[in-house]
Amino acid sequence: MIRIPCPFCGPRNSNEFAYKGESRRRPDPATATAEEWRAYLYGHDNPEGWVREGWYHRAGCRRYLKVERHTLTNEVRSAEPAVGA
Amino acid sequence: MLNGNGKLNGYRGRKPARYSAFDLVRHGIRHGEWPRVWREHDLSPAYDVVIVGAGVHGLATAYYLAVNHSVGRIAVVDRGYVGGGNSGRNTAIVRSNYLTPEGVRFYDRSVDLYEHLSADLNFNVMFSQRGHLTLAHSDASLRTMAWRAEVNKLEGIDSSVIGPEEIKQLVPYLDTSGHTHYPVLGALYHPPGGTIRHDAVNWGYARGADARGVEIHQNTEVLGIDVDGGKVTGVRTNRGRISTPVVVNCTAGHATLLSDMVGVKMPVITHPLQAAVTEPVKIFLDAVVVSGTLHVYVSQTDRGELVFGASTDPYASYSMRGSLEFTEELAGHVLELMPSIGKMRLLRQWSGLCDMTPDFSPIMGATPVEGFLVDVGWGTYGFKAGPVAGETMAELIATGKTPELIAPFELARFAEGRLVGEKGAASVGH
Ligand SMILES: Cc1cc2nc3c(=O)[nH]c(=O)nc-3n(C[C@H](O)[C@H](O)[C@H](O)COP(=O)(O)OP(=O)(O)OC[C@H]3O[C@@H](n4cnc5c(N)ncnc54)[C@H](O)[C@@H]3O)c2cc1C
Ligand SMILES: [Zn+2]
């Protein structure tokens, strides 16, 4: 079980959220090469350790959060609003 | 020294006797210890091939390398024990009714190999072709089933769409009344599909490989891989360094960690997958029943336990801890299908780490680093592929040529946009 400290709703169980995956920078669609675009689509770091990732609080405040989580222990270190960050 | 599994150091160079009825009687009368079926070795400083991961994929690759080819000294190394990864944690469903012609052909070869595996390995793998049903609860899924059935038939696979009456005959305890939230409208029926005893497959391959000179090293973790001038030169382990020109990545959920050691990027995300079993009851369920809509599947073991599975946990993780969310959701969905089992109790639940790819097909073959081969991306569906993956990877290692059966699954397909989409046939019914 993963508990996410939502800055708007307090600590909530992860099954209230939709998982959005590792945060990655999207290349500019107008200038990206096919390789860059595919690397963006399919490339992941998939680390065993701390990751920065997106979660959407769909059964709560309906905001997108930027979360830091350890993938081996599922410990969550921080959760902040994604917008504006 | 003795332990519950016979002499700790195995049979010391002497090949184990073939198992036979005579052997069974002899052991029964003498109450003798059965000898261990593979040996332990000191780690040598050099091997011709090092396979990382002693799951069904690593072991089968070693076995077919030793049986079908001659490539010198082969080592299989694992950070844990034989079959301690997903190969000992799966729900053991074997079938070939996939969605793409590439997938169907590939998995069907595996079913063929499984059909003769007990005899090949002299080890009873308990392959039980009891039939496999994938339920359709909507017109849309009925259409997908019809599509799959047609692709299957073209490839010569026994697969067809059947209606609720026929389903009721095969699985009397299923609620086909139509008065449910998700009524059963039909099913994709695949008679040769079924279940197998996964541990026996792992142990049988390990024993067969060992008997042909393959060294299996448990408790041996690969910590780094040495590359010189774009070529693999060796691996570093917790037991010392090994020189080798060939390293095969068969590490499932840890696939990217190993590939990262040589700088090969792979489109794999590790998701936990959970499963559970009930207490044993009298046999009442023959076929394997899958419902994609309800995210659940069930089969009954020969001992009488119901084995339940579902789709992966919805986030990336290397944690194998089970969750209550899983059990709650599972129980709700199973009862929707079979209300009569409401009083049964779960015995245990567990989880494994699945190497998920974007198209639900594996990644097999060469990589940009010479001598570094991969056989990963087996996600939630790779146990059934053990034999064919071992056979084809062995051929690739020995001949340097990619067998036609696995050419569609190269790593390069992602960069080139040639995905082999199997999500519709593999995301719930593994
Ligand atoms: C709950 C569950 C149900 C499933 N159900 C089915 C099913 O019904 N049908 C089906 O076909 N498939 C199923 N699967 C999928 C199937 O189990 C796997 O795809 C398959 O077993 C993968 O085998 P493998 O040999 O590649 O990996 P594994 O058996 O996972 O072996 C990988 C090994 O690599 C070792 N390793 C990792 N890192 C290192 C390192 N650095 N150094 C040394 N060793 C290392 C690990 O210790 C492990 O033993 C299921 C999986 C799970 C978890
Ligand atoms: Zn919130």
Coordinates of C-alpha atoms and ligand atoms in Angstrom, one line a residue:
Chain A
M1 CA 0.0 0.0 0.0
I2 CA 1.3 3.5 -0.9
R3 CA 0.2 6.5 1.1
I4 CA 0.4 9.8 -0.6
P5 CA 0.4 13.0 1.4
C6 CA -1.8 15.2 -0.8
P7 CA -1.1 18.9 -0.1
F8 CA -4.8 19.6 -0.5
C9 CA -6.5 16.5 1.1
G10 CA -3.9 15.2 3.5
P11 CA -2.5 11.6 3.6
R12 CA -4.6 9.4 1.3
N13 CA -4.4 5.8 0.0
S14 CA -2.9 5.5 -3.5
N15 CA -6.0 3.8 -4.9
E16 CA -7.7 7.2 -4.9
F17 CA -5.1 8.3 -7.4
A18 CA -4.3 7.6 -11.0
Y19 CA -0.6 6.8 -11.6
K20 CA 1.0 8.9 -14.3
G21 CA 4.5 7.5 -14.3
E22 CA 8.0 8.9 -14.3
S23 CA 8.1 12.7 -14.9
R24 CA 9.8 13.3 -18.2
R25 CA 10.3 16.3 -20.3
R26 CA 8.3 16.2 -23.5
P27 CA 10.4 17.2 -26.6
D28 CA 8.9 19.9 -28.8
P29 CA 6.7 18.1 -31.3
A30 CA 7.5 20.6 -33.9
T31 CA 11.2 20.0 -33.9
A32 CA 11.8 16.6 -32.3
T33 CA 13.2 13.9 -34.5
A34 CA 11.5 10.5 -34.8
E35 CA 14.2 9.0 -32.5
E36 CA 13.7 11.6 -29.9
W37 CA 10.0 11.2 -30.0
R38 CA 10.2 7.4 -29.6
A39 CA 12.7 7.7 -26.8
Y40 CA 10.2 10.0 -25.1
L41 CA 7.3 7.5 -25.7
Y42 CA 9.1 4.3 -24.7
G43 CA 12.2 5.2 -22.7
H44 CA 12.0 4.9 -19.0
D45 CA 14.7 4.9 -16.3
N46 CA 12.8 2.3 -14.2
P47 CA 15.2 2.8 -11.3
E48 CA 15.3 0.8 -8.1
G49 CA 15.4 3.8 -5.8
W50 CA 14.0 7.3 -5.6
V51 CA 11.9 8.5 -8.6
R52 CA 9.9 11.7 -9.4
E53 CA 6.6 10.8 -10.8
G54 CA 3.1 12.1 -11.5
W55 CA -0.1 11.1 -9.6
Y56 CA -3.6 12.5 -10.3
H57 CA -5.9 12.6 -7.3
R58 CA -9.0 11.5 -9.2
A59 CA -11.1 10.5 -6.2
G60 CA -10.1 13.6 -4.3
C61 CA -9.1 17.2 -5.2
R62 CA -8.6 16.2 -8.9
R63 CA -5.2 17.9 -9.0
Y64 CA -2.0 16.6 -10.5
L65 CA 0.8 16.0 -8.0
K66 CA 4.5 15.6 -8.4
V67 CA 5.5 12.9 -6.0
E68 CA 8.9 11.5 -4.8
R69 CA 8.7 7.8 -4.1
H70 CA 11.2 5.0 -3.4
T71 CA 10.4 2.1 -5.7
L72 CA 11.8 -0.6 -3.5
T73 CA 10.1 0.5 -0.2
N74 CA 7.2 2.5 -1.7
E75 CA 8.0 5.2 0.8
V76 CA 6.8 8.6 -0.3
R77 CA 9.1 11.5 0.5
S78 CA 7.2 14.5 -0.9
A79 CA 4.1 15.4 -2.8
E80 CA 3.5 18.8 -4.3
P81 CA 1.2 20.4 -6.9
A82 CA 2.5 19.7 -10.4
V83 CA 1.0 22.8 -11.9
G84 CA 3.4 25.7 -11.8
A85 CA 6.3 23.5 -10.8
Chain B
M1 CA 25.5 -33.4 5.4
L2 CA 21.8 -33.9 4.9
N3 CA 18.9 -31.6 4.6
G4 CA 15.3 -32.2 3.6
N5 CA 16.3 -32.2 0.0
G6 CA 19.0 -34.9 0.1
K7 CA 22.7 -34.6 0.2
L8 CA 23.7 -31.0 0.1
N9 CA 26.4 -31.4 -2.4
G10 CA 24.4 -33.4 -4.7
Y11 CA 25.6 -36.4 -6.6
R12 CA 29.3 -35.5 -6.8
G13 CA 30.0 -35.9 -10.5
R14 CA 27.9 -39.1 -11.0
K15 CA 24.9 -38.5 -13.2
P16 CA 21.6 -39.0 -11.4
A17 CA 19.6 -42.1 -12.2
R18 CA 16.7 -41.7 -14.4
Y19 CA 13.4 -41.5 -12.5
S20 CA 11.3 -44.6 -13.0
A21 CA 8.6 -46.6 -11.4
F22 CA 11.3 -49.0 -10.2
D23 CA 13.3 -46.2 -8.6
L24 CA 10.1 -45.0 -6.8
V25 CA 9.5 -48.5 -5.4
R26 CA 13.1 -48.9 -4.3
H27 CA 13.1 -45.5 -2.6
G28 CA 9.8 -46.3 -1.0
I29 CA 11.1 -49.5 0.5
R30 CA 14.5 -48.1 1.7
H31 CA 13.1 -44.7 2.7
G32 CA 16.3 -43.3 1.2
E33 CA 16.9 -39.7 0.7
W34 CA 16.4 -38.5 -2.9
P35 CA 19.6 -37.0 -4.0
R36 CA 19.7 -33.3 -4.9
V37 CA 19.0 -32.9 -8.6
W38 CA 21.7 -30.3 -9.4
R39 CA 25.2 -29.7 -8.0
E40 CA 26.9 -26.8 -6.4
H41 CA 30.2 -25.6 -7.8
D42 CA 33.0 -23.2 -7.1
L43 CA 32.8 -20.2 -9.4
S44 CA 35.4 -20.6 -12.3
P45 CA 37.2 -17.5 -13.5
A46 CA 35.9 -18.0 -17.1
Y47 CA 32.9 -19.3 -19.0
D48 CA 31.9 -19.2 -22.6
V49 CA 28.4 -18.1 -21.8
V50 CA 27.0 -16.6 -18.6
I51 CA 23.2 -16.5 -18.3
V52 CA 21.9 -14.2 -15.6
G53 CA 18.7 -15.4 -13.9
A54 CA 17.8 -19.0 -12.9
G55 CA 14.1 -18.7 -13.8
V56 CA 12.5 -20.7 -16.5
H57 CA 14.0 -18.5 -19.3
G58 CA 17.6 -18.7 -18.1
L59 CA 17.4 -22.4 -17.3
A60 CA 15.7 -23.4 -20.5
T61 CA 18.3 -21.4 -22.5
A62 CA 21.1 -23.2 -20.7
Y63 CA 19.3 -26.6 -21.2
Y64 CA 18.8 -26.2 -25.0
L65 CA 22.3 -24.7 -25.4
A66 CA 23.7 -27.9 -23.8
V67 CA 21.3 -30.3 -25.6
N68 CA 21.1 -28.8 -29.1
H69 CA 24.5 -27.1 -29.5
S70 CA 28.0 -27.1 -28.2
V71 CA 29.3 -23.8 -27.0
G72 CA 31.7 -24.8 -24.2
R73 CA 31.2 -23.9 -20.6
I74 CA 27.9 -22.5 -19.5
A75 CA 27.0 -20.9 -16.2
V76 CA 23.6 -19.8 -14.9
V77 CA 23.9 -17.3 -12.1
D78 CA 21.2 -16.1 -9.8
R79 CA 21.2 -13.7 -6.9
G80 CA 18.7 -15.9 -5.1
Y81 CA 17.6 -19.5 -5.7
V82 CA 16.4 -21.5 -8.7
G83 CA 12.9 -20.5 -9.5
G84 CA 12.7 -17.8 -6.8
G85 CA 11.6 -15.1 -9.2
N86 CA 8.5 -15.0 -11.3
S87 CA 9.0 -18.6 -12.5
G88 CA 8.1 -19.8 -9.0
R89 CA 5.4 -17.2 -8.5
N90 CA 3.2 -17.4 -11.5
T91 CA -0.3 -18.9 -12.0
A92 CA 1.1 -21.3 -14.5
I93 CA -1.3 -20.8 -17.4
V94 CA -0.1 -22.1 -20.7
R95 CA -1.9 -21.3 -24.0
S96 CA -1.3 -20.0 -27.5
N97 CA -4.5 -18.1 -28.4
Y98 CA -2.8 -14.7 -28.9
L99 CA -3.8 -11.9 -31.1
T100 CA -1.0 -11.3 -33.6
P101 CA 0.2 -14.0 -36.0
E102 CA 3.8 -13.5 -34.7
G103 CA 2.6 -14.1 -31.2
V104 CA 0.4 -17.1 -32.0
R105 CA 3.2 -18.9 -33.9
F106 CA 5.7 -18.2 -31.2
Y107 CA 3.6 -19.4 -28.2
D108 CA 2.3 -22.4 -30.1
R109 CA 5.8 -23.7 -30.5
S110 CA 6.1 -23.5 -26.7
V111 CA 2.8 -25.5 -26.2
D112 CA 4.3 -28.1 -28.6
L113 CA 7.5 -28.3 -26.5
Y114 CA 5.5 -28.4 -23.3
E115 CA 3.5 -31.3 -24.5
H116 CA 6.6 -33.5 -24.6
L117 CA 8.5 -31.9 -21.8
S118 CA 7.9 -34.5 -19.1
A119 CA 9.4 -37.2 -21.4
D120 CA 12.2 -34.9 -22.5
L121 CA 13.2 -34.0 -19.0
N122 CA 12.3 -37.3 -17.3
F123 CA 10.5 -35.1 -14.8
N124 CA 6.7 -34.9 -14.4
V125 CA 5.7 -31.3 -15.2
M126 CA 2.0 -32.1 -14.8
F127 CA 0.9 -30.2 -18.0
S128 CA -2.9 -30.3 -17.8
Q129 CA -4.6 -29.2 -21.0
R130 CA -7.9 -28.7 -19.4
G131 CA -9.2 -25.9 -21.7
H132 CA -9.0 -22.1 -21.4
L133 CA -12.0 -19.7 -21.5
T134 CA -11.8 -15.9 -21.9
L135 CA -15.2 -14.5 -21.2
A136 CA -16.8 -11.7 -23.1
H137 CA -19.2 -9.3 -21.2
S138 CA -19.8 -6.9 -24.0
D139 CA -20.3 -6.7 -27.8
A140 CA -17.0 -5.1 -28.1
S141 CA -15.1 -7.9 -26.4
L142 CA -17.1 -10.5 -28.3
R143 CA -15.8 -8.9 -31.5
T144 CA -12.2 -9.0 -30.2
M145 CA -12.7 -12.7 -29.3
A146 CA -14.0 -13.4 -32.8
W147 CA -10.9 -11.6 -34.3
R148 CA -8.6 -13.6 -32.1
A149 CA -10.3 -16.9 -33.0
E150 CA -9.9 -16.2 -36.7
V151 CA -6.2 -15.3 -36.3
N152 CA -5.8 -18.5 -34.2
K153 CA -7.5 -20.7 -36.8
L154 CA -5.4 -19.3 -39.6
E155 CA -2.3 -20.4 -37.6
G156 CA -3.8 -23.8 -37.0
I157 CA -4.7 -23.3 -33.4
D158 CA -7.8 -24.9 -31.8
S159 CA -9.7 -21.7 -30.8
S160 CA -13.3 -20.6 -31.3
V161 CA -16.1 -18.4 -29.9
I162 CA -18.8 -20.2 -27.9
G163 CA -22.1 -19.1 -26.4
P164 CA -23.4 -19.1 -22.8
E165 CA -25.0 -22.5 -23.0
E166 CA -21.8 -24.2 -23.9
I167 CA -19.9 -22.2 -21.3
K168 CA -22.4 -23.4 -18.7
Q169 CA -21.7 -27.0 -19.7
L170 CA -17.9 -26.5 -19.3
V171 CA -18.2 -24.5 -16.1
P172 CA -21.5 -25.2 -14.3
Y173 CA -20.6 -23.0 -11.3
L174 CA -20.3 -19.8 -13.4
D175 CA -23.2 -17.4 -13.2
T176 CA -24.4 -17.2 -16.8
S177 CA -27.9 -16.2 -15.8
G178 CA -27.6 -12.8 -17.5
H179 CA -28.9 -11.1 -14.4
T180 CA -25.5 -9.8 -13.4
H181 CA -23.8 -6.4 -13.8
Y182 CA -21.5 -7.9 -16.4
P183 CA -23.5 -10.7 -18.1
V184 CA -21.5 -13.5 -19.8
L185 CA -22.3 -13.1 -23.5
G186 CA -19.8 -15.6 -24.8
A187 CA -16.2 -16.8 -24.6
L188 CA -13.1 -17.5 -26.6
Y189 CA -12.6 -21.2 -26.0
H190 CA -9.1 -22.7 -26.4
P191 CA -9.2 -26.5 -25.5
P192 CA -5.4 -27.0 -25.6
G193 CA -4.8 -24.3 -23.0
G194 CA -4.3 -25.2 -19.4
T195 CA -2.0 -25.2 -16.4
I196 CA 1.4 -26.8 -15.5
R197 CA 3.4 -27.3 -12.4
H198 CA 5.8 -24.3 -12.6
D199 CA 8.3 -25.6 -10.0
A200 CA 8.6 -28.9 -11.8
V201 CA 9.4 -27.1 -15.0
N202 CA 12.1 -25.0 -13.3
W203 CA 13.6 -28.0 -11.5
G204 CA 13.4 -30.3 -14.5
Y205 CA 15.3 -27.8 -16.7
A206 CA 17.8 -27.2 -13.9
R207 CA 18.4 -31.0 -13.5
G208 CA 18.6 -31.6 -17.3
A209 CA 21.0 -28.7 -17.8
D210 CA 23.2 -29.8 -14.8
A211 CA 23.3 -33.4 -16.1
R212 CA 24.8 -32.0 -19.3
G213 CA 27.5 -30.0 -17.6
V214 CA 25.8 -26.6 -17.1
E215 CA 26.9 -25.0 -13.8
I216 CA 24.1 -23.4 -11.8
H217 CA 25.3 -20.9 -9.3
Q218 CA 22.7 -19.7 -6.7
N219 CA 23.3 -16.8 -4.4
T220 CA 25.5 -15.3 -7.1
E221 CA 24.5 -11.7 -7.9
V222 CA 25.8 -9.8 -10.9
L223 CA 26.9 -6.4 -9.7
G224 CA 28.5 -5.1 -12.9
I225 CA 29.2 -6.1 -16.5
D226 CA 32.6 -5.2 -18.1
V227 CA 32.5 -3.9 -21.7
D228 CA 35.6 -3.1 -23.7
G229 CA 35.4 -1.6 -27.2
G230 CA 31.7 -2.2 -27.4
K231 CA 32.1 -5.9 -26.5
V232 CA 31.3 -7.8 -23.3
T233 CA 34.4 -9.1 -21.5
G234 CA 33.1 -10.3 -18.2
V235 CA 30.7 -9.9 -15.2
R236 CA 31.5 -8.9 -11.7
T237 CA 29.6 -10.8 -9.0
N238 CA 29.5 -11.0 -5.2
R239 CA 31.6 -14.2 -5.5
G240 CA 34.3 -12.7 -7.8
R241 CA 34.8 -11.8 -11.4
I242 CA 34.1 -14.0 -14.4
S243 CA 35.5 -13.5 -17.9
T244 CA 33.0 -14.3 -20.6
P245 CA 32.3 -13.0 -24.1
V246 CA 28.5 -13.6 -23.8
V247 CA 26.1 -12.4 -21.2
V248 CA 22.3 -13.2 -21.5
N249 CA 19.9 -11.0 -19.5
C250 CA 17.1 -13.3 -18.2
T251 CA 16.2 -11.2 -15.1
A252 CA 12.6 -10.3 -15.7
G253 CA 11.6 -7.5 -13.2
H254 CA 15.3 -6.6 -12.8
A255 CA 15.8 -6.4 -16.6
T256 CA 16.6 -2.7 -16.8
L257 CA 18.9 -2.8 -13.8
L258 CA 21.1 -5.3 -15.7
S259 CA 20.9 -3.6 -19.0
D260 CA 21.8 -0.3 -17.4
M261 CA 25.1 -1.9 -16.4
V262 CA 26.1 -1.9 -20.1
G263 CA 24.2 1.3 -21.0
V264 CA 21.5 -0.4 -23.1
K265 CA 18.2 1.4 -22.6
M266 CA 15.1 -0.8 -22.7
P267 CA 11.5 0.2 -22.7
V268 CA 10.6 -1.8 -19.7
I269 CA 8.7 -0.8 -16.6
T270 CA 8.7 -3.1 -13.5
H271 CA 5.1 -3.6 -12.1
P272 CA 4.3 -5.9 -9.3
L273 CA 1.7 -8.6 -10.1
Q274 CA -0.2 -10.3 -7.3
A275 CA -2.0 -13.7 -7.0
A276 CA -3.8 -15.6 -4.3
V277 CA -5.0 -19.2 -3.5
T278 CA -7.8 -20.4 -1.4
E279 CA -8.0 -23.4 1.0
P280 CA -8.5 -26.7 -1.0
V281 CA -12.0 -28.0 -1.7
K282 CA -13.3 -30.9 -3.8
I283 CA -12.7 -30.4 -7.5
F284 CA -15.5 -28.5 -9.2
L285 CA -13.8 -26.3 -11.7
D286 CA -12.2 -27.9 -14.7
A287 CA -11.3 -25.2 -17.2
V288 CA -9.3 -22.0 -16.7
V289 CA -11.7 -19.0 -16.6
V290 CA -10.6 -15.5 -17.5
S291 CA -12.5 -12.3 -17.4
G292 CA -10.7 -9.2 -18.8
T293 CA -13.6 -6.9 -17.9
L294 CA -13.5 -8.0 -14.3
H295 CA -9.7 -8.1 -14.2
V296 CA -9.7 -11.6 -12.8
Y297 CA -9.0 -15.2 -13.7
V298 CA -9.3 -18.5 -11.8
S299 CA -8.3 -22.1 -12.1
Q300 CA -8.4 -25.0 -9.6
T301 CA -5.2 -27.0 -8.8
D302 CA -5.1 -30.8 -8.6
R303 CA -5.0 -30.3 -4.8
G304 CA -8.2 -28.4 -4.9
E305 CA -7.1 -24.8 -4.2
L306 CA -8.5 -22.1 -6.3
V307 CA -5.8 -20.0 -7.9
F308 CA -6.7 -16.4 -8.6
G309 CA -4.9 -13.8 -10.6
A310 CA -5.5 -10.3 -11.8
S311 CA -3.8 -7.5 -13.7
T312 CA -0.7 -5.8 -12.4
D313 CA -0.6 -3.3 -9.6
P314 CA -1.2 0.1 -11.3
Y315 CA 2.3 1.6 -10.5
A316 CA 5.9 0.8 -11.1
S317 CA 7.6 -0.8 -8.1
Y318 CA 10.3 -3.3 -7.0
S319 CA 8.4 -4.1 -3.8
M320 CA 6.9 -7.6 -3.4
R321 CA 4.6 -6.8 -0.6
G322 CA 0.9 -7.7 -1.1
S323 CA -1.9 -5.2 -0.7
L324 CA -5.4 -5.3 0.8
E325 CA -6.7 -3.3 -2.2
F326 CA -5.8 -6.3 -4.4
T327 CA -7.6 -8.9 -2.2
E328 CA -10.7 -6.7 -1.8
E329 CA -11.1 -6.1 -5.5
L330 CA -10.3 -9.7 -6.4
A331 CA -12.9 -11.1 -4.0
G332 CA -15.6 -8.7 -5.3
H333 CA -14.9 -9.7 -8.9
V334 CA -14.6 -13.4 -8.3
L335 CA -17.9 -13.4 -6.5
E336 CA -19.5 -11.7 -9.5
L337 CA -18.5 -14.7 -11.6
M338 CA -19.1 -17.4 -9.1
P339 CA -21.4 -16.3 -6.2
S340 CA -21.4 -19.8 -4.8
I341 CA -17.8 -19.7 -3.5
G342 CA -18.5 -16.8 -1.1
K343 CA -17.7 -18.9 2.0
M344 CA -14.3 -20.0 0.8
R345 CA -11.2 -18.5 2.6
L346 CA -8.0 -17.3 1.1
L347 CA -4.9 -19.1 2.2
R348 CA -2.2 -16.7 1.0
Q349 CA -1.3 -14.1 -1.5
W350 CA 2.0 -13.2 -3.0
S351 CA 3.5 -11.0 -5.7
G352 CA 6.2 -11.0 -8.4
L353 CA 8.0 -8.3 -10.4
C354 CA 6.9 -8.1 -14.0
D355 CA 8.9 -6.5 -16.8
M356 CA 6.2 -4.8 -18.8
T357 CA 6.8 -3.6 -22.3
P358 CA 4.7 -1.0 -24.2
D359 CA 3.2 -3.7 -26.6
F360 CA 2.9 -6.6 -24.2
S361 CA 5.4 -8.6 -26.3
P362 CA 8.9 -9.7 -25.2
I363 CA 12.3 -8.2 -26.1
M364 CA 14.6 -10.9 -27.4
G365 CA 17.9 -11.0 -29.2
A366 CA 21.0 -8.9 -29.7
T367 CA 21.6 -5.4 -28.5
P368 CA 24.0 -2.7 -29.6
V369 CA 26.6 -4.1 -27.2
E370 CA 28.3 -7.2 -28.7
G371 CA 27.9 -10.2 -26.6
F372 CA 25.1 -8.7 -24.5
L373 CA 21.8 -10.5 -25.4
V374 CA 18.4 -10.0 -23.8
D375 CA 15.4 -12.3 -23.2
V376 CA 13.2 -10.1 -21.2
G377 CA 9.9 -8.2 -21.3
W378 CA 8.0 -11.3 -20.2
G379 CA 5.7 -9.3 -18.2
T380 CA 2.7 -11.2 -16.8
Y381 CA 2.7 -13.9 -19.5
G382 CA 6.2 -15.3 -19.9
F383 CA 6.1 -18.6 -18.1
K384 CA 4.4 -20.3 -21.0
A385 CA 7.2 -19.1 -23.3
G386 CA 10.0 -20.7 -21.3
P387 CA 10.6 -23.6 -23.7
V388 CA 10.4 -21.7 -27.0
A389 CA 12.4 -18.8 -25.7
G390 CA 15.1 -21.2 -24.4
E391 CA 15.2 -23.0 -27.7
T392 CA 15.5 -19.9 -29.9
M393 CA 17.8 -18.0 -27.6
A394 CA 20.1 -21.0 -27.6
E395 CA 20.1 -21.1 -31.3
L396 CA 20.9 -17.4 -31.5
I397 CA 23.8 -17.7 -29.0
A398 CA 25.3 -20.8 -30.8
T399 CA 24.9 -19.6 -34.4
G400 CA 24.8 -15.9 -34.2
K401 CA 21.7 -15.8 -36.3
T402 CA 18.3 -14.7 -35.1
P403 CA 15.7 -17.4 -35.6
E404 CA 12.7 -16.3 -37.6
L405 CA 10.3 -17.0 -34.7
I406 CA 11.8 -14.3 -32.6
A407 CA 12.9 -11.8 -35.2
P408 CA 9.7 -9.7 -34.6
F409 CA 10.7 -9.3 -30.9
E410 CA 14.0 -7.5 -31.4
L411 CA 14.8 -4.5 -29.2
A412 CA 15.2 -2.4 -32.4
R413 CA 11.4 -2.6 -33.0
F414 CA 10.7 0.3 -30.7
A415 CA 13.0 2.7 -32.4
E416 CA 11.7 1.6 -35.8
G417 CA 8.0 1.7 -34.8
R418 CA 7.3 -2.1 -35.4
L419 CA 5.4 -2.9 -32.3
V420 CA 3.7 -6.3 -31.8
G421 CA 0.6 -5.3 -29.9
E422 CA -0.6 -8.2 -27.7
K423 CA -2.3 -6.1 -24.9
G424 CA -5.7 -7.3 -25.9
A425 CA -4.6 -10.9 -25.4
A426 CA -2.3 -10.7 -22.5
S427 CA -3.1 -8.0 -20.0
V428 CA -5.4 -9.9 -17.7
G429 CA -5.4 -13.5 -19.0
H430 CA -1.7 -14.3 -18.6
Ligands
LIG1 C1 1.6 -13.5 -10.0 C2 2.1 -13.9 -11.4 C3 1.3 -14.7 -12.2 C4 1.8 -15.0 -13.5 N1 1.0 -15.8 -14.3 C5 1.5 -16.3 -15.4 C6 0.8 -17.3 -16.1 O1 -0.3 -17.7 -15.7 N2 1.3 -17.7 -17.3 C7 2.4 -17.2 -17.8 O2 2.8 -17.7 -18.9 N3 3.2 -16.3 -17.2 C8 2.7 -15.8 -15.9 N4 3.5 -14.9 -15.2 C9 4.7 -14.4 -15.8 C10 5.9 -15.4 -15.7 O3 5.9 -15.8 -14.3 C11 7.2 -14.7 -16.0 O4 7.1 -14.0 -17.2 C12 8.3 -15.7 -16.2 O5 8.3 -16.6 -15.1 C13 9.6 -15.0 -16.3 O6 10.7 -16.0 -16.2 P1 12.1 -15.5 -16.2 O7 13.0 -16.7 -16.1 O8 12.4 -14.5 -17.3 O9 12.3 -14.6 -14.8 P2 12.3 -15.0 -13.3 O10 11.7 -16.3 -13.0 O11 11.7 -13.8 -12.6 O12 13.8 -15.1 -13.0 C14 14.7 -14.0 -13.0 C15 15.8 -14.3 -12.0 O13 16.8 -13.3 -12.2 C16 17.4 -13.1 -10.9 N5 18.2 -11.9 -10.9 C17 17.7 -10.6 -11.0 N6 18.7 -9.7 -10.9 C18 19.9 -10.4 -10.8 C19 21.3 -10.1 -10.7 N7 21.7 -8.8 -10.7 N8 22.2 -11.1 -10.6 C20 21.8 -12.4 -10.6 N9 20.5 -12.8 -10.7 C21 19.6 -11.8 -10.8 C22 16.3 -13.2 -9.9 O14 16.8 -13.6 -8.7 C23 15.4 -14.2 -10.6 O15 15.5 -15.5 -10.0 C24 3.0 -14.5 -14.0 C25 3.8 -13.7 -13.1 C26 3.4 -13.4 -11.8 C27 4.3 -12.6 -10.9
ZN2 ZN -6.0 15.7 -3.2

